Amino acid sequence: MLPRPRPHGDSDGPDAPRADAGRGWLPAGQTVVLNRTPIPPGRRVLVLAPHPDDFDAIAVTLRRFRDNGNPIHLAVLTAGASGVEGGFGGAVTRDDKGRLREAEQRASCALFGLPESQLQFVGLAEDGDGHPLDDAANTRRLAGILA
């Protein structure tokens, strides 16, 4: 697992980095009403979607960022094959289902207006139920995205 950021004010000393260091535009530890919060244009947005179509669930919020001029990068973490009924769209195998989900996500992003260059399929290793494995390889891949 990746280490969680420490809450504001929790540190190992006066020079320890704060979880909100360099961000400053959102108040730490407070609920934010996004449609009433000024968002600096150009601030990058990273979306970590566990499965294809999870991006779609927050598209209204992401539209606010897009319309504000904030570049969005979408990283889809798993294939999401477990979310496809056997035989749907001709997909029978796990790989077929993953390709179907990827095609659906690409089409959704195109409709949204997200350039293909800002879409990444990470392909984290999954267990039999389609959940990402909590292992060193997946942790390294996530760390690379967050770097």
Coordinates of C-alpha atoms in Angstrom, one line a residue:
M1 CA 0.0 0.0 0.0
L2 CA 1.1 3.5 -0.6
P3 CA 1.6 5.6 2.5
R4 CA -1.3 7.9 3.3
P5 CA -0.6 11.6 3.5
R6 CA -0.4 12.8 7.1
P7 CA -3.2 15.2 8.2
H8 CA -2.3 18.9 8.4
G9 CA -0.3 19.6 11.5
D10 CA 0.9 16.0 12.0
S11 CA 4.6 15.8 11.4
D12 CA 7.9 14.2 12.3
G13 CA 9.4 17.6 12.9
P14 CA 9.3 21.2 11.7
D15 CA 10.8 20.3 8.3
A16 CA 8.5 17.4 7.5
P17 CA 6.4 17.8 4.4
R18 CA 2.7 18.5 4.9
A19 CA 0.1 16.5 3.0
D20 CA -1.2 19.8 1.5
A21 CA 2.2 21.2 0.7
G22 CA 2.2 23.1 -2.6
R23 CA -1.6 22.8 -3.0
G24 CA -2.9 25.6 -0.9
W25 CA -6.1 26.3 -2.9
L26 CA -8.2 23.9 -0.9
P27 CA -8.6 24.3 2.8
A28 CA -7.1 21.3 4.7
G29 CA -9.5 19.3 6.8
Q30 CA -12.6 21.1 5.6
T31 CA -15.5 20.1 3.4
V32 CA -15.5 21.9 0.1
V33 CA -18.5 22.7 -2.0
L34 CA -16.9 22.5 -5.4
N35 CA -19.4 24.6 -7.4
R36 CA -18.7 27.5 -5.0
T37 CA -15.0 27.1 -4.8
P38 CA -12.7 29.0 -7.2
I39 CA -10.4 26.6 -9.0
P40 CA -7.1 27.9 -10.4
P41 CA -7.0 27.4 -14.1
G42 CA -4.2 25.1 -15.3
R43 CA -4.2 23.1 -12.0
R44 CA -3.8 19.4 -13.2
V45 CA -6.3 16.8 -12.2
L46 CA -5.5 13.1 -11.9
V47 CA -8.4 10.6 -11.8
L48 CA -7.6 7.1 -10.6
A49 CA -10.6 5.0 -11.8
P50 CA -10.6 1.5 -10.3
H51 CA -12.5 0.2 -13.4
P52 CA -13.5 1.4 -16.8
D53 CA -16.7 3.6 -16.5
D54 CA -15.9 4.8 -13.0
F55 CA -14.7 8.0 -14.7
D56 CA -18.3 8.4 -16.0
A57 CA -19.7 8.5 -12.5
I58 CA -17.9 11.7 -11.8
A59 CA -18.1 13.3 -15.2
V60 CA -20.2 16.2 -14.1
T61 CA -17.5 17.2 -11.6
L62 CA -14.8 16.6 -14.1
R63 CA -16.6 18.8 -16.6
R64 CA -16.2 21.7 -14.2
F65 CA -12.5 21.1 -14.2
R66 CA -12.3 20.7 -18.0
D67 CA -14.4 23.8 -18.6
N68 CA -12.1 25.7 -16.2
G69 CA -9.0 24.8 -18.2
N70 CA -7.7 22.2 -15.9
P71 CA -5.9 19.4 -17.7
I72 CA -7.3 16.0 -16.8
H73 CA -5.4 12.7 -16.8
L74 CA -7.4 9.5 -16.4
A75 CA -5.7 6.3 -15.2
V76 CA -8.0 3.3 -15.3
L77 CA -6.4 0.8 -12.9
T78 CA -7.9 -2.5 -13.8
A79 CA -9.6 -4.1 -16.9
G80 CA -12.9 -4.4 -15.1
A81 CA -13.6 -7.7 -16.8
S82 CA -15.7 -8.9 -13.8
G83 CA -18.2 -6.2 -14.7
V84 CA -19.2 -7.8 -18.0
E85 CA -21.8 -10.6 -18.2
G86 CA -20.5 -13.7 -20.1
G87 CA -21.4 -13.3 -23.8
F88 CA -22.2 -9.6 -23.7
G89 CA -21.0 -8.0 -26.8
G90 CA -19.5 -11.3 -27.9
A91 CA -17.1 -11.2 -24.9
V92 CA -16.6 -14.6 -23.3
T93 CA -13.0 -14.7 -22.0
R94 CA -11.6 -12.4 -19.4
D95 CA -9.3 -10.8 -22.0
D96 CA -12.3 -10.3 -24.4
K97 CA -14.3 -8.6 -21.5
G98 CA -11.3 -6.4 -20.7
R99 CA -11.0 -5.3 -24.3
L100 CA -14.7 -4.6 -24.4
R101 CA -14.5 -2.4 -21.3
E102 CA -11.5 -0.6 -22.7
A103 CA -13.3 0.2 -25.9
E104 CA -16.3 1.4 -24.0
Q105 CA -14.1 3.7 -21.9
R106 CA -12.3 5.1 -25.0
A107 CA -15.7 5.9 -26.5
S108 CA -16.9 7.5 -23.3
C109 CA -13.8 9.7 -23.1
A110 CA -14.1 10.7 -26.7
L111 CA -17.7 11.8 -26.1
F112 CA -16.5 13.7 -23.0
G113 CA -13.7 15.4 -25.0
L114 CA -10.8 13.8 -23.2
P115 CA -7.9 13.4 -25.6
E116 CA -6.6 9.8 -26.0
S117 CA -3.2 11.1 -24.8
Q118 CA -4.7 11.8 -21.4
L119 CA -6.1 8.3 -21.0
Q120 CA -4.0 5.5 -19.6
F121 CA -5.0 1.9 -19.0
V122 CA -2.7 0.7 -16.1
G123 CA -3.6 -3.0 -16.0
L124 CA -3.0 -3.7 -12.4
A125 CA -2.9 -7.4 -11.5
E126 CA -6.3 -8.5 -10.2
D127 CA -7.6 -11.4 -8.1
G128 CA -10.4 -13.7 -9.3
D129 CA -13.1 -11.3 -8.3
G130 CA -11.5 -8.4 -10.3
H131 CA -10.1 -6.5 -7.3
P132 CA -6.5 -5.2 -7.6
L133 CA -4.0 -7.3 -5.8
D134 CA -2.3 -5.7 -2.8
D135 CA 1.2 -6.6 -3.9
A136 CA 4.6 -4.9 -4.5
A137 CA 4.2 -4.8 -8.3
N138 CA 0.9 -3.0 -8.1
T139 CA 2.2 -0.6 -5.5
R140 CA 5.2 0.3 -7.7
R141 CA 2.9 0.9 -10.7
L142 CA 0.7 3.2 -8.6
A143 CA 3.7 5.0 -7.2
G144 CA 4.9 5.6 -10.8
I145 CA 1.6 7.3 -11.7
L146 CA 1.6 9.5 -8.6
A147 CA 5.2 10.6 -9.1

